[in-house]
Amino acid sequence: MKLADNKATLSFSNGAPSVELPVYQGNIGPDVIDIRKLYGQSGMFTYDPGFLSTAACQSAITYIDGDKGELLYRGYPIEQLAKNCNFLETCYLLLYGELPNESQKADFENRVTQHTMVNEQMQFFLRGFRRDAHPMAVLTGLVGGMSAFYHDSTDINNPEHREIAAIRLIAKMPTLVAMAYKYGIGAPYMYPKNDLSYAGNFMRMMFGNPCEEYKVNPVVEKALDRIFILHADHEQNASTSTVRLCGSSGTNPFAAISAGVACLWGPAHGGANEACLNMLEHIQANGGIAKVGEFMEQVKDKNSGVKLMGFGHRVYKNYDPRAKLMQETCNEILAELGLEKDPLFALAKQLEKIALEDDYFVQRKLYPNVDFYSGIVQRAIGIPVKLFTGIFALARTVGWIAQLNEQMADPEYKIGRPRQLFTGSVARDVKPLNQR
C-alpha cells in the first residue's frame, strides 16, 4: 500500500480530541482511510452494515469500476480475456498474476487434467443424499468432504498445500457438479476424459452416457468456457468475503471453499440466474409474451411487490461488461440450436427489448446483467435451472482460491472479527424462577 501525502482528520462535536487517520492510495480506485487504530484512539467503532464503505483487505486480483462498467482481472479487461483466452489461461492469470506462455499453459492444463478424477468413495458419500436434494446442498457437502480424502493439502498456512488444493479444486469441481446432476436424475456417472478441453470434458460428464460416444458441440463448448471466464472472480463480493473470513481462522482450503459454495447459494448472489429463469417461466405460465408489457408495468409499481430479476446490478451503475459478452454468446447459442423462436426465449428477448428502450428502466440503468443472459444460455444448452448456481460455483472456485491464497500470504492478515453496535439489554440480574 502507498501512503498518501494527506491525512484524514476526524473531529467530534462533544469536544473530544480530534483523531488523525492515515490515507492509503491504490493503483486505481478510491483511496482508503486507515481506521485500524480508531478504537484505541477514540474508544469508538465505525458502523457500516453490509460493509458498503469498508475495505477489509488489500488485493491485486480483480478491480471493478461500477460507474464505468469496467471489470479487470489482474489489469486485463474482461472483454479481451473472454475473446482471446480460454478458462484455464484465465485461471492461471488469477492464481499467478500473469498470463501463461505456451509452455506454462501446456503444463498448467496438464496438471489440471491429471487431477479431474475424484476418490471413488465420493460416490458413496453422494448416496447419503436424497435424489431430489438441491445440487448446491450436495456440492456444499462434497466440497467440504474433500478434506477427508486429501490429507496432504489441508494446511492452509502451507503454500505448497494451498497450491495442491488449488489444482485439485479447479480440476475436480466439474466432476463433482456433473456427479451431483447425474445422481439427481439416476443416471450413471461419467469418468473424465483427458483428451477433451475443460468445458468439453464437463459437457461430456453432464450429457454423455456409457452406451455411446459423446460428440462435443464446439459452439456450446465455447459458450460454456466463456461463462466460466465471466464468473471466475468478482472482487470482494459476499461469497469471496465468506471464503476469506472462513480461511482467516486457519481452516483447511476445502472447508473455506465449501463456505463460499454455501454463500453463493443465496438467490441474491449466485442464485440470481436461477431466480431469473424462474421469473421467465412464471410469466410464460401466466400468458407468455402477450403479458410481458403487463408484467413490466407491475414492476414499475412499487406497491405490486413484483421484482424484475436479471436486470441491474448492485455494483455496476452502468452496463455490466460481462452482459455484453454474454449477450453475444446467447445469440450464437440460440442460433446454433435453432431456438430463436422458442416461446420462453422469445419472451426473454421481449423483456430485454423493453428494458433497453423504456425510459423507466433506461433512466434507472436497469440493463440486463450477466445472470439474465447466462441463465438463458444454460437452459438452451440443457442444464437444469437448479444446477445454474452449481455452474457458477464451478467457475468461481478459482477466484475464491486466488483470493484465499492472497490473504494467507499477506503479512497484515488477521482472523476476521467484525464489531457491532449493541442495542440489547444492559447488564441485569437473574431473578429466581418464582419471582419472574
PDB file of C-alpha atoms in Angstrom, residues 24-229:
ATOM      1  CA  TYR A  24      -3.591   4.963   1.580  1.00  0.00           C
ATOM      2  CA  GLN A  25      -3.749   5.008  -2.201  1.00  0.00           C
ATOM      3  CA  GLY A  26      -4.423   2.114  -4.525  1.00  0.00           C
ATOM      4  CA  ASN A  27      -3.133   1.963  -8.094  1.00  0.00           C
ATOM      5  CA  ILE A  28      -6.652   2.783  -9.305  1.00  0.00           C
ATOM      6  CA  GLY A  29      -9.936   3.314  -7.495  1.00  0.00           C
ATOM      7  CA  PRO A  30     -10.846   5.188  -4.312  1.00  0.00           C
ATOM      8  CA  ASP A  31      -8.292   5.902  -1.586  1.00  0.00           C
ATOM      9  CA  VAL A  32      -8.903   4.328   1.822  1.00  0.00           C
ATOM     10  CA  ILE A  33      -8.823   5.807   5.317  1.00  0.00           C
ATOM     11  CA  ASP A  34      -6.934   3.539   7.720  1.00  0.00           C
ATOM     12  CA  ILE A  35      -9.145   3.143  10.814  1.00  0.00           C
ATOM     13  CA  ARG A  36      -7.254   0.280  12.460  1.00  0.00           C
ATOM     14  CA  LYS A  37      -6.230   2.429  15.419  1.00  0.00           C
ATOM     15  CA  LEU A  38      -9.520   4.307  15.668  1.00  0.00           C
ATOM     16  CA  TYR A  39     -10.870   2.315  18.608  1.00  0.00           C
ATOM     17  CA  GLY A  40      -7.654   2.685  20.581  1.00  0.00           C
ATOM     18  CA  GLN A  41      -7.583   6.429  19.982  1.00  0.00           C
ATOM     19  CA  SER A  42     -11.268   7.242  20.365  1.00  0.00           C
ATOM     20  CA  GLY A  43     -12.983   4.261  22.017  1.00  0.00           C
ATOM     21  CA  MET A  44     -15.382   4.060  19.043  1.00  0.00           C
ATOM     22  CA  PHE A  45     -16.004   1.678  16.161  1.00  0.00           C
ATOM     23  CA  THR A  46     -17.293   2.556  12.717  1.00  0.00           C
ATOM     24  CA  TYR A  47     -20.795   1.421  11.690  1.00  0.00           C
ATOM     25  CA  ASP A  48     -21.152   0.080   8.141  1.00  0.00           C
ATOM     26  CA  PRO A  49     -23.875  -2.556   7.581  1.00  0.00           C
ATOM     27  CA  GLY A  50     -23.070  -4.664   4.541  1.00  0.00           C
ATOM     28  CA  PHE A  51     -19.501  -3.235   4.519  1.00  0.00           C
ATOM     29  CA  LEU A  52     -20.508  -0.930   1.673  1.00  0.00           C
ATOM     30  CA  SER A  53     -17.838   1.653   2.562  1.00  0.00           C
ATOM     31  CA  THR A  54     -15.244  -0.598   4.185  1.00  0.00           C
ATOM     32  CA  ALA A  55     -12.157  -2.138   2.567  1.00  0.00           C
ATOM     33  CA  ALA A  56     -11.424  -5.279   4.585  1.00  0.00           C
ATOM     34  CA  CYS A  57      -8.272  -6.180   2.666  1.00  0.00           C
ATOM     35  CA  GLN A  58      -5.809  -5.068   0.031  1.00  0.00           C
ATOM     36  CA  SER A  59      -5.933  -7.068  -3.186  1.00  0.00           C
ATOM     37  CA  ALA A  60      -4.184  -7.146  -6.560  1.00  0.00           C
ATOM     38  CA  ILE A  61      -6.528  -9.635  -8.253  1.00  0.00           C
ATOM     39  CA  THR A  62      -9.741  -8.034  -9.543  1.00  0.00           C
ATOM     40  CA  TYR A  63     -10.801  -4.422  -9.993  1.00  0.00           C
ATOM     41  CA  ILE A  64     -14.321  -3.174 -10.693  1.00  0.00           C
ATOM     42  CA  ASP A  65     -15.338   0.347 -11.619  1.00  0.00           C
ATOM     43  CA  GLY A  66     -19.101   0.227 -11.353  1.00  0.00           C
ATOM     44  CA  ASP A  67     -19.646   3.708 -12.791  1.00  0.00           C
ATOM     45  CA  LYS A  68     -17.642   2.965 -15.933  1.00  0.00           C
ATOM     46  CA  GLY A  69     -18.854  -0.625 -16.233  1.00  0.00           C
ATOM     47  CA  GLU A  70     -15.272  -1.907 -16.070  1.00  0.00           C
ATOM     48  CA  LEU A  71     -14.017  -5.287 -14.848  1.00  0.00           C
ATOM     49  CA  LEU A  72     -10.295  -6.149 -14.806  1.00  0.00           C
ATOM     50  CA  TYR A  73      -8.622  -9.459 -13.913  1.00  0.00           C
ATOM     51  CA  ARG A  74      -5.029  -8.635 -12.935  1.00  0.00           C
ATOM     52  CA  GLY A  75      -5.306  -5.489 -15.066  1.00  0.00           C
ATOM     53  CA  TYR A  76      -6.723  -7.186 -18.168  1.00  0.00           C
ATOM     54  CA  PRO A  77     -10.222  -6.105 -19.344  1.00  0.00           C
ATOM     55  CA  ILE A  78     -12.724  -8.953 -19.127  1.00  0.00           C
ATOM     56  CA  GLU A  79     -13.747  -8.312 -22.753  1.00  0.00           C
ATOM     57  CA  GLN A  80     -10.234  -9.093 -24.005  1.00  0.00           C
ATOM     58  CA  LEU A  81      -9.813 -12.174 -21.827  1.00  0.00           C
ATOM     59  CA  ALA A  82     -13.170 -13.622 -22.896  1.00  0.00           C
ATOM     60  CA  LYS A  83     -12.293 -13.201 -26.579  1.00  0.00           C
ATOM     61  CA  ASN A  84      -8.593 -14.116 -26.548  1.00  0.00           C
ATOM     62  CA  CYS A  85      -8.118 -16.659 -23.742  1.00  0.00           C
ATOM     63  CA  ASN A  86      -9.689 -19.870 -22.532  1.00  0.00           C
ATOM     64  CA  PHE A  87     -10.811 -20.550 -18.971  1.00  0.00           C
ATOM     65  CA  LEU A  88      -7.669 -22.356 -17.821  1.00  0.00           C
ATOM     66  CA  GLU A  89      -5.482 -19.497 -19.087  1.00  0.00           C
ATOM     67  CA  THR A  90      -7.704 -17.195 -17.015  1.00  0.00           C
ATOM     68  CA  CYS A  91      -7.287 -19.491 -14.016  1.00  0.00           C
ATOM     69  CA  TYR A  92      -3.512 -19.281 -14.388  1.00  0.00           C
ATOM     70  CA  LEU A  93      -3.738 -15.496 -14.560  1.00  0.00           C
ATOM     71  CA  LEU A  94      -5.855 -15.218 -11.419  1.00  0.00           C
ATOM     72  CA  LEU A  95      -3.648 -17.624  -9.461  1.00  0.00           C
ATOM     73  CA  TYR A  96      -0.197 -16.420 -10.527  1.00  0.00           C
ATOM     74  CA  GLY A  97      -0.687 -12.827 -11.651  1.00  0.00           C
ATOM     75  CA  GLU A  98       0.345 -13.121 -15.307  1.00  0.00           C
ATOM     76  CA  LEU A  99      -0.971 -14.850 -18.420  1.00  0.00           C
ATOM     77  CA  PRO A 100       0.942 -18.047 -19.209  1.00  0.00           C
ATOM     78  CA  ASN A 101       3.291 -18.506 -22.143  1.00  0.00           C
ATOM     79  CA  GLU A 102       2.871 -21.602 -24.313  1.00  0.00           C
ATOM     80  CA  SER A 103       4.881 -23.974 -22.107  1.00  0.00           C
ATOM     81  CA  GLN A 104       3.305 -22.651 -18.894  1.00  0.00           C
ATOM     82  CA  LYS A 105      -0.153 -23.030 -20.418  1.00  0.00           C
ATOM     83  CA  ALA A 106       0.539 -26.609 -21.513  1.00  0.00           C
ATOM     84  CA  ASP A 107       1.994 -27.532 -18.113  1.00  0.00           C
ATOM     85  CA  PHE A 108      -0.891 -25.981 -16.175  1.00  0.00           C
ATOM     86  CA  GLU A 109      -3.551 -27.599 -18.359  1.00  0.00           C
ATOM     87  CA  ASN A 110      -1.799 -30.961 -17.951  1.00  0.00           C
ATOM     88  CA  ARG A 111      -1.684 -30.599 -14.142  1.00  0.00           C
ATOM     89  CA  VAL A 112      -5.399 -29.794 -14.007  1.00  0.00           C
ATOM     90  CA  THR A 113      -6.283 -32.610 -16.407  1.00  0.00           C
ATOM     91  CA  GLN A 114      -4.384 -35.157 -14.306  1.00  0.00           C
ATOM     92  CA  HIS A 115      -6.473 -34.298 -11.228  1.00  0.00           C
ATOM     93  CA  THR A 116     -10.003 -34.439 -12.644  1.00  0.00           C
ATOM     94  CA  MET A 117     -10.811 -37.833 -11.124  1.00  0.00           C
ATOM     95  CA  VAL A 118     -12.278 -37.920  -7.596  1.00  0.00           C
ATOM     96  CA  ASN A 119     -11.844 -40.600  -4.961  1.00  0.00           C
ATOM     97  CA  GLU A 120     -14.203 -43.492  -5.692  1.00  0.00           C
ATOM     98  CA  GLN A 121     -15.632 -43.251  -2.179  1.00  0.00           C
ATOM     99  CA  MET A 122     -17.126 -39.871  -3.070  1.00  0.00           C
ATOM    100  CA  GLN A 123     -19.903 -41.680  -4.935  1.00  0.00           C
ATOM    101  CA  PHE A 124     -20.864 -43.494  -1.730  1.00  0.00           C
ATOM    102  CA  PHE A 125     -20.901 -40.141   0.043  1.00  0.00           C
ATOM    103  CA  LEU A 126     -23.364 -38.986  -2.625  1.00  0.00           C
ATOM    104  CA  ARG A 127     -25.722 -41.837  -1.874  1.00  0.00           C
ATOM    105  CA  GLY A 128     -26.431 -40.357   1.544  1.00  0.00           C
ATOM    106  CA  PHE A 129     -28.337 -37.521  -0.114  1.00  0.00           C
ATOM    107  CA  ARG A 130     -31.926 -37.736  -1.294  1.00  0.00           C
ATOM    108  CA  ARG A 131     -32.272 -37.924  -5.077  1.00  0.00           C
ATOM    109  CA  ASP A 132     -34.272 -34.685  -5.093  1.00  0.00           C
ATOM    110  CA  ALA A 133     -31.745 -32.739  -2.997  1.00  0.00           C
ATOM    111  CA  HIS A 134     -30.787 -29.337  -4.377  1.00  0.00           C
ATOM    112  CA  PRO A 135     -27.417 -29.648  -6.177  1.00  0.00           C
ATOM    113  CA  MET A 136     -25.985 -26.830  -4.056  1.00  0.00           C
ATOM    114  CA  ALA A 137     -26.738 -28.789  -0.884  1.00  0.00           C
ATOM    115  CA  VAL A 138     -24.898 -31.731  -2.408  1.00  0.00           C
ATOM    116  CA  LEU A 139     -21.956 -29.587  -3.564  1.00  0.00           C
ATOM    117  CA  THR A 140     -21.567 -27.918  -0.176  1.00  0.00           C
ATOM    118  CA  GLY A 141     -21.183 -31.366   1.368  1.00  0.00           C
ATOM    119  CA  LEU A 142     -18.934 -32.791  -1.357  1.00  0.00           C
ATOM    120  CA  VAL A 143     -16.503 -29.863  -1.440  1.00  0.00           C
ATOM    121  CA  GLY A 144     -16.200 -29.751   2.341  1.00  0.00           C
ATOM    122  CA  GLY A 145     -15.873 -33.538   2.358  1.00  0.00           C
ATOM    123  CA  MET A 146     -12.805 -33.389   0.111  1.00  0.00           C
ATOM    124  CA  SER A 147     -10.748 -32.505   3.169  1.00  0.00           C
ATOM    125  CA  ALA A 148     -11.493 -36.029   4.436  1.00  0.00           C
ATOM    126  CA  PHE A 149      -9.924 -37.546   1.318  1.00  0.00           C
ATOM    127  CA  TYR A 150      -6.915 -35.338   0.565  1.00  0.00           C
ATOM    128  CA  HIS A 151      -4.961 -35.043   3.809  1.00  0.00           C
ATOM    129  CA  ASP A 152      -1.782 -33.884   2.068  1.00  0.00           C
ATOM    130  CA  SER A 153      -3.294 -30.498   1.174  1.00  0.00           C
ATOM    131  CA  THR A 154      -5.266 -29.356   4.219  1.00  0.00           C
ATOM    132  CA  ASP A 155      -2.755 -26.989   5.888  1.00  0.00           C
ATOM    133  CA  ILE A 156      -3.927 -23.575   4.772  1.00  0.00           C
ATOM    134  CA  ASN A 157      -0.772 -21.959   6.151  1.00  0.00           C
ATOM    135  CA  ASN A 158       1.455 -24.095   3.914  1.00  0.00           C
ATOM    136  CA  PRO A 159       1.891 -22.567   0.411  1.00  0.00           C
ATOM    137  CA  GLU A 160       2.548 -25.999  -1.124  1.00  0.00           C
ATOM    138  CA  HIS A 161      -0.652 -27.390   0.382  1.00  0.00           C
ATOM    139  CA  ARG A 162      -2.605 -24.420  -0.947  1.00  0.00           C
ATOM    140  CA  GLU A 163      -1.084 -24.967  -4.387  1.00  0.00           C
ATOM    141  CA  ILE A 164      -2.081 -28.646  -4.445  1.00  0.00           C
ATOM    142  CA  ALA A 165      -5.557 -27.845  -3.116  1.00  0.00           C
ATOM    143  CA  ALA A 166      -5.995 -25.160  -5.792  1.00  0.00           C
ATOM    144  CA  ILE A 167      -5.227 -27.568  -8.644  1.00  0.00           C
ATOM    145  CA  ARG A 168      -7.435 -30.253  -7.137  1.00  0.00           C
ATOM    146  CA  LEU A 169     -10.395 -27.953  -6.626  1.00  0.00           C
ATOM    147  CA  ILE A 170     -10.232 -26.436 -10.120  1.00  0.00           C
ATOM    148  CA  ALA A 171      -9.857 -29.896 -11.650  1.00  0.00           C
ATOM    149  CA  LYS A 172     -12.479 -31.729  -9.603  1.00  0.00           C
ATOM    150  CA  MET A 173     -15.292 -29.178  -9.433  1.00  0.00           C
ATOM    151  CA  PRO A 174     -16.629 -30.066 -12.928  1.00  0.00           C
ATOM    152  CA  THR A 175     -16.566 -33.747 -11.930  1.00  0.00           C
ATOM    153  CA  LEU A 176     -18.447 -33.072  -8.696  1.00  0.00           C
ATOM    154  CA  VAL A 177     -21.062 -30.837 -10.361  1.00  0.00           C
ATOM    155  CA  ALA A 178     -21.654 -33.460 -13.047  1.00  0.00           C
ATOM    156  CA  MET A 179     -21.872 -36.215 -10.431  1.00  0.00           C
ATOM    157  CA  ALA A 180     -24.447 -34.215  -8.453  1.00  0.00           C
ATOM    158  CA  TYR A 181     -26.505 -33.832 -11.638  1.00  0.00           C
ATOM    159  CA  LYS A 182     -26.239 -37.484 -12.664  1.00  0.00           C
ATOM    160  CA  TYR A 183     -27.115 -38.642  -9.155  1.00  0.00           C
ATOM    161  CA  GLY A 184     -30.235 -36.464  -9.124  1.00  0.00           C
ATOM    162  CA  ILE A 185     -31.568 -37.996 -12.351  1.00  0.00           C
ATOM    163  CA  GLY A 186     -30.465 -41.552 -11.540  1.00  0.00           C
ATOM    164  CA  ALA A 187     -28.012 -41.743 -14.453  1.00  0.00           C
ATOM    165  CA  PRO A 188     -24.562 -43.418 -14.369  1.00  0.00           C
ATOM    166  CA  TYR A 189     -21.563 -41.219 -13.634  1.00  0.00           C
ATOM    167  CA  MET A 190     -19.202 -40.449 -16.487  1.00  0.00           C
ATOM    168  CA  TYR A 191     -15.482 -40.503 -15.777  1.00  0.00           C
ATOM    169  CA  PRO A 192     -13.430 -37.543 -17.066  1.00  0.00           C
ATOM    170  CA  LYS A 193     -11.797 -37.843 -20.481  1.00  0.00           C
ATOM    171  CA  ASN A 194      -8.332 -36.324 -20.644  1.00  0.00           C
ATOM    172  CA  ASP A 195      -8.245 -35.553 -24.365  1.00  0.00           C
ATOM    173  CA  LEU A 196     -11.096 -33.041 -24.099  1.00  0.00           C
ATOM    174  CA  SER A 197     -10.973 -29.375 -23.111  1.00  0.00           C
ATOM    175  CA  TYR A 198     -12.047 -28.256 -19.657  1.00  0.00           C
ATOM    176  CA  ALA A 199     -15.505 -27.197 -20.912  1.00  0.00           C
ATOM    177  CA  GLY A 200     -15.779 -30.115 -23.348  1.00  0.00           C
ATOM    178  CA  ASN A 201     -14.981 -32.620 -20.625  1.00  0.00           C
ATOM    179  CA  PHE A 202     -17.644 -31.093 -18.390  1.00  0.00           C
ATOM    180  CA  MET A 203     -20.226 -31.310 -21.183  1.00  0.00           C
ATOM    181  CA  ARG A 204     -19.456 -34.994 -21.705  1.00  0.00           C
ATOM    182  CA  MET A 205     -19.682 -35.779 -17.984  1.00  0.00           C
ATOM    183  CA  MET A 206     -23.007 -33.943 -17.859  1.00  0.00           C
ATOM    184  CA  PHE A 207     -24.731 -35.154 -21.006  1.00  0.00           C
ATOM    185  CA  GLY A 208     -22.836 -38.250 -22.122  1.00  0.00           C
ATOM    186  CA  ASN A 209     -23.670 -41.850 -21.287  1.00  0.00           C
ATOM    187  CA  PRO A 210     -21.646 -45.094 -21.353  1.00  0.00           C
ATOM    188  CA  CYS A 211     -23.689 -46.504 -24.253  1.00  0.00           C
ATOM    189  CA  GLU A 212     -22.329 -44.236 -26.979  1.00  0.00           C
ATOM    190  CA  GLU A 213     -19.604 -41.809 -27.892  1.00  0.00           C
ATOM    191  CA  TYR A 214     -20.332 -38.194 -26.963  1.00  0.00           C
ATOM    192  CA  LYS A 215     -19.567 -35.514 -29.559  1.00  0.00           C
ATOM    193  CA  VAL A 216     -18.768 -32.058 -28.207  1.00  0.00           C
ATOM    194  CA  ASN A 217     -20.543 -29.199 -29.987  1.00  0.00           C
ATOM    195  CA  PRO A 218     -17.813 -26.530 -30.413  1.00  0.00           C
ATOM    196  CA  VAL A 219     -20.309 -23.639 -30.215  1.00  0.00           C
ATOM    197  CA  VAL A 220     -21.696 -24.910 -26.911  1.00  0.00           C
ATOM    198  CA  GLU A 221     -18.168 -25.663 -25.698  1.00  0.00           C
ATOM    199  CA  LYS A 222     -17.114 -22.068 -26.407  1.00  0.00           C
ATOM    200  CA  ALA A 223     -20.229 -20.721 -24.691  1.00  0.00           C
ATOM    201  CA  LEU A 224     -19.582 -22.705 -21.511  1.00  0.00           C
ATOM    202  CA  ASP A 225     -15.933 -21.673 -21.471  1.00  0.00           C
ATOM    203  CA  ARG A 226     -16.997 -18.037 -21.729  1.00  0.00           C
ATOM    204  CA  ILE A 227     -19.494 -18.460 -18.881  1.00  0.00           C
ATOM    205  CA  PHE A 228     -16.652 -19.840 -16.751  1.00  0.00           C
ATOM    206  CA  ILE A 229     -14.368 -16.893 -17.595  1.00  0.00           C
TER     207      ILE A 229
END
